[in-house]
Amino acid sequence: MTSGNLLTDHPELYEARFPDPGRLAGRWTEDRLRRYGAGPAVLDLGCGTGRDAAHLHAAGRRVVGADLSEAMLAYARVHHPGPRYVRADLRDFALAPGPGSGAESGPGSGAGASFDAVVCLDSALLYCHTNDELDGFLASCRRSLAPGGLLVAEMRNGAYFLGRNDLLDTPRYNTLSWQGTSYRSATTLRVDRTAQLLRRTRVWTADDGSAPVEQHSAWRLLLPQELRHFLASHGFTVLELHDGPGPRTEPPWQEGALPTGSADADRLHVVARLAG
């Protein structure tokens, strides 16, 4: 058995496994940005294949998409053009929405050197596993945002796993066909309480005779009040913090839907404003 990340190494397969033909995540994000009057310059952290960044670009925004995966970025530039795509680590970055193909660094890099909003979807924020990494992420957001700028994030909700195990320890299976090959994945989640992480093991098998691929990843299990504390300590005021509806909830978000008053289900959505 080999190790690796079959989905991030093959962005076309990622989009086949997680289709979003209606651009629900991008539409939800644009709705939050419009609701709170965000300006046009947006940084999409953990942009992946670029679908959401391209939707925000098509909505009239000036978008930089950032990711650690060179394969994802190369795919995004070809298949979801419009934004400027750069490689960056969300745990410590210095980016600005200036012109050119590079990543201008920090305040002082010229006119328009601050973003009006930072977007971080699909649990990308939870790749900050430690308190220091979370502080690094939020400090980088603070440096990159204009006063009054927004942080919009969507992620798994750590509170869901308090006393619940319906998503844990039992493999869940999925199959799909892509380019003439049938793939089957077995995904198992477990809680690492010592590290406060949700650990995922995913084993891929294919009917083309290739060796199985085993992937390991993990997300920080953040509780809603814990997230509020981190945001406040970096100068953010929480405007929304709730469990839905959102792009990955059931039922999913629809235009005009208002947030719930709870933070109990398995997804967490936050909009926060940096002090002006």
Coordinates of C-alpha atoms in Angstrom, one line a residue:
M1 CA 0.0 0.0 0.0
T2 CA 1.3 3.4 -0.9
S3 CA 0.7 6.7 0.9
G4 CA -0.3 10.1 -0.5
N5 CA -3.3 12.2 -1.2
L6 CA -5.0 11.0 -4.3
L7 CA -7.4 13.9 -4.4
T8 CA -5.1 16.8 -4.0
D9 CA -2.6 15.1 -6.4
H10 CA -5.3 14.8 -9.0
P11 CA -7.5 17.9 -8.9
E12 CA -9.8 16.5 -11.7
L13 CA -10.6 13.6 -9.4
Y14 CA -11.2 15.9 -6.5
E15 CA -13.9 17.8 -8.5
A16 CA -15.4 14.5 -9.6
R17 CA -15.6 13.4 -6.0
F18 CA -16.9 16.7 -4.7
P19 CA -19.0 18.2 -7.4
D20 CA -20.5 21.7 -6.9
P21 CA -22.2 22.5 -10.3
G22 CA -24.4 25.2 -8.7
R23 CA -21.3 26.9 -7.1
L24 CA -23.1 26.7 -3.7
A25 CA -20.0 27.5 -1.7
G26 CA -19.1 30.5 -3.8
R27 CA -22.7 31.8 -3.7
W28 CA -22.9 31.4 0.1
T29 CA -19.6 33.3 0.4
E30 CA -20.6 36.1 -1.9
D31 CA -23.9 36.5 0.0
R32 CA -22.0 36.9 3.3
L33 CA -19.6 39.4 1.7
R34 CA -22.5 41.5 0.2
R35 CA -24.5 41.3 3.5
Y36 CA -21.7 43.0 5.4
G37 CA -20.6 45.4 2.7
A38 CA -17.1 43.9 1.9
G39 CA -15.0 45.7 -0.6
P40 CA -13.8 44.0 -3.8
A41 CA -10.4 42.7 -2.8
V42 CA -10.7 39.1 -1.6
L43 CA -8.2 36.5 -0.5
D44 CA -9.4 32.9 -0.8
L45 CA -7.1 30.8 1.5
G46 CA -7.0 27.1 0.8
C47 CA -8.6 27.8 -2.6
G48 CA -8.0 24.2 -3.9
T49 CA -9.1 23.8 -7.5
G50 CA -10.2 27.5 -7.7
R51 CA -14.0 27.0 -8.1
D52 CA -15.0 29.3 -5.3
A53 CA -12.3 31.9 -6.1
A54 CA -13.4 32.0 -9.8
H55 CA -17.1 32.4 -8.7
L56 CA -16.1 35.4 -6.6
H57 CA -14.1 36.8 -9.5
A58 CA -17.1 36.4 -11.8
A59 CA -19.2 38.3 -9.2
G60 CA -16.9 41.3 -9.8
R61 CA -14.3 40.9 -7.1
R62 CA -10.6 41.1 -7.3
V63 CA -9.5 37.7 -6.0
V64 CA -6.2 36.1 -5.0
G65 CA -6.5 32.3 -4.5
A66 CA -3.8 30.8 -2.2
D67 CA -3.0 27.1 -1.6
L68 CA -0.1 24.9 -0.6
S69 CA -0.7 22.4 -3.4
E70 CA 1.1 23.2 -6.6
A71 CA -1.1 20.7 -8.4
M72 CA -4.2 22.4 -7.3
L73 CA -2.9 25.8 -8.2
A74 CA -1.8 24.7 -11.7
Y75 CA -5.2 23.2 -12.3
A76 CA -7.0 26.3 -11.0
R77 CA -5.0 28.6 -13.4
V78 CA -6.2 26.5 -16.4
H79 CA -9.7 25.5 -15.5
H80 CA -10.9 28.4 -13.3
P81 CA -9.1 31.5 -14.6
G82 CA -9.6 35.0 -13.5
P83 CA -8.2 35.1 -9.9
R84 CA -4.4 35.4 -9.3
Y85 CA -3.2 32.1 -7.8
V86 CA -0.2 31.9 -5.5
R87 CA 1.3 29.4 -3.2
A88 CA 1.1 30.2 0.5
D89 CA 0.8 28.5 3.9
L90 CA -2.3 29.8 5.7
R91 CA -0.5 29.4 9.1
D92 CA 1.9 32.2 8.2
F93 CA 1.4 34.3 5.1
A94 CA 2.0 37.8 3.8
L95 CA -0.1 38.5 0.7
A96 CA -1.7 41.6 -0.8
P97 CA -4.0 42.2 -3.7
G98 CA -1.5 44.2 -5.7
P99 CA -0.9 43.8 -9.5
G100 CA 1.3 41.3 -11.1
S101 CA 1.8 37.5 -10.8
G102 CA 3.7 37.4 -7.6
A103 CA 2.5 37.7 -4.0
E104 CA 3.1 41.3 -2.8
S105 CA 3.9 41.3 0.9
G106 CA 2.2 43.0 3.7
P107 CA 1.2 46.6 4.4
G108 CA 3.4 49.1 2.6
S109 CA 3.6 47.3 -0.7
G110 CA 1.7 50.1 -2.5
A111 CA -1.8 51.2 -3.3
G112 CA -4.4 48.6 -2.5
A113 CA -2.1 46.7 -0.3
S114 CA -4.8 45.3 2.0
F115 CA -7.6 42.8 1.4
D116 CA -11.2 43.7 2.1
A117 CA -12.0 40.1 3.0
V118 CA -10.3 36.8 3.8
V119 CA -12.3 33.6 2.9
C120 CA -11.4 30.2 4.3
L121 CA -13.8 27.4 3.4
D122 CA -14.2 23.7 3.7
S123 CA -12.4 23.4 7.0
A124 CA -9.1 24.8 5.7
L125 CA -8.7 26.8 8.9
L126 CA -8.7 23.6 10.9
Y127 CA -5.3 22.6 9.4
C128 CA -4.0 24.9 12.1
H129 CA -3.6 22.1 14.6
T130 CA -2.0 24.0 17.5
N131 CA -2.7 27.3 19.3
D132 CA 0.4 28.8 17.8
E133 CA -0.7 27.9 14.3
L134 CA -4.1 29.4 14.9
D135 CA -2.5 32.6 16.2
G136 CA -0.3 32.6 13.2
F137 CA -3.3 32.3 10.9
L138 CA -5.2 35.1 12.6
A139 CA -2.2 37.4 12.9
S140 CA -1.6 36.9 9.2
C141 CA -5.2 37.7 8.5
R142 CA -4.9 40.8 10.6
R143 CA -1.8 42.0 8.7
S144 CA -3.5 41.4 5.3
L145 CA -6.9 42.9 6.0
A146 CA -7.9 46.6 5.7
P147 CA -9.4 48.0 8.9
G148 CA -13.0 46.8 9.0
G149 CA -12.2 43.9 6.7
L150 CA -14.1 40.6 7.0
L151 CA -13.0 37.0 7.8
V152 CA -15.5 34.5 6.4
A153 CA -14.9 30.8 7.3
E154 CA -16.7 27.5 7.1
M155 CA -15.6 24.3 8.8
R156 CA -16.4 21.3 10.9
N157 CA -17.8 22.0 14.3
G158 CA -15.8 20.6 17.2
A159 CA -18.9 20.9 19.5
Y160 CA -20.7 18.2 17.4
F161 CA -18.3 15.6 18.7
L162 CA -19.1 16.2 22.4
G163 CA -21.0 13.1 23.3
R164 CA -21.6 12.0 19.8
N165 CA -19.9 9.2 17.9
D166 CA -22.2 8.6 14.9
L167 CA -19.5 9.8 12.5
L168 CA -16.6 8.1 14.3
D169 CA -14.7 4.8 14.1
T170 CA -16.8 3.1 11.4
P171 CA -15.6 3.2 7.8
R172 CA -17.8 5.0 5.3
Y173 CA -17.6 4.0 1.7
N174 CA -17.9 5.9 -1.5
T175 CA -17.5 4.9 -5.2
L176 CA -17.0 6.9 -8.3
S177 CA -15.9 6.4 -11.9
W178 CA -13.3 8.7 -13.5
Q179 CA -11.6 8.4 -16.8
G180 CA -12.7 4.8 -17.2
T181 CA -11.5 3.7 -13.8
S182 CA -13.7 2.8 -10.8
Y183 CA -12.5 4.1 -7.5
R184 CA -13.7 3.1 -4.0
S185 CA -12.8 4.9 -0.8
A186 CA -13.1 3.8 2.8
T187 CA -13.0 6.8 5.2
T188 CA -12.7 6.4 9.0
L189 CA -12.7 9.3 11.5
R190 CA -11.5 9.1 15.1
V191 CA -11.1 11.7 17.8
D192 CA -7.6 12.3 19.2
R193 CA -8.5 13.9 22.5
T194 CA -5.0 14.6 23.6
A195 CA -4.2 16.6 20.5
Q196 CA -7.8 17.9 20.1
L197 CA -7.8 16.7 16.5
L198 CA -10.2 14.8 14.3
R199 CA -8.0 12.3 12.5
R200 CA -9.1 10.8 9.2
T201 CA -7.8 7.7 7.4
R202 CA -8.9 7.2 3.8
V203 CA -8.0 4.2 1.8
W204 CA -8.5 4.3 -2.0
T205 CA -8.7 1.2 -4.2
A206 CA -9.1 1.1 -8.0
D207 CA -10.1 -1.5 -10.5
D208 CA -7.1 -0.8 -12.7
G209 CA -4.7 -3.0 -10.7
S210 CA -2.9 -0.1 -9.0
A211 CA -1.8 -0.4 -5.4
P212 CA -4.2 0.9 -2.7
V213 CA -3.4 4.5 -1.5
E214 CA -3.7 5.3 2.2
Q215 CA -4.2 9.0 3.1
H216 CA -3.9 10.4 6.6
S217 CA -5.1 13.9 7.6
A218 CA -6.5 15.8 10.6
W219 CA -8.5 18.8 11.6
R220 CA -8.4 20.9 14.8
L221 CA -11.5 20.4 16.8
L222 CA -12.5 24.0 17.6
L223 CA -15.4 24.7 19.9
P224 CA -17.5 27.8 19.1
Q225 CA -16.6 29.7 22.3
E226 CA -13.0 28.8 21.8
L227 CA -13.1 30.3 18.3
R228 CA -14.7 33.4 19.6
H229 CA -11.9 33.8 22.1
F230 CA -9.2 33.4 19.4
L231 CA -10.9 35.9 17.1
A232 CA -11.4 38.5 19.9
S233 CA -7.7 38.2 21.0
H234 CA -6.7 39.2 17.4
G235 CA -9.1 42.2 17.2
F236 CA -12.0 40.6 15.4
T237 CA -15.7 41.1 16.4
V238 CA -17.9 38.1 15.6
L239 CA -20.9 39.1 13.4
E240 CA -22.2 35.5 12.8
L241 CA -21.3 32.2 14.4
H242 CA -23.7 29.4 13.8
D243 CA -24.2 25.8 12.5
G244 CA -26.2 26.7 9.4
P245 CA -27.5 26.8 6.9
G246 CA -24.4 26.7 4.8
P247 CA -22.9 25.1 1.7
R248 CA -22.3 21.7 3.3
T249 CA -25.4 21.5 5.6
E250 CA -28.5 19.5 5.2
P251 CA -30.7 21.1 4.0
P252 CA -28.1 23.3 2.2
W253 CA -28.2 27.1 2.2
Q254 CA -30.5 28.9 -0.2
E255 CA -30.6 32.6 -1.1
G256 CA -32.4 34.5 1.6
A257 CA -31.9 31.9 4.3
L258 CA -31.2 33.3 7.7
P259 CA -28.6 31.8 10.1
T260 CA -29.8 29.6 13.0
G261 CA -29.3 30.7 16.5
S262 CA -27.4 27.5 17.4
A263 CA -23.9 26.0 17.0
D264 CA -24.6 22.4 17.6
A265 CA -24.6 20.6 14.2
D266 CA -21.6 19.3 12.4
R267 CA -20.7 22.4 10.4
L268 CA -19.7 25.8 11.8
H269 CA -19.9 29.1 10.0
V270 CA -18.3 32.4 11.1
V271 CA -18.2 36.0 9.8
A272 CA -16.0 38.3 11.8
R273 CA -14.9 41.9 11.3
L274 CA -11.5 43.4 12.1
A275 CA -11.5 46.5 14.2
G276 CA -11.6 49.6 12.2

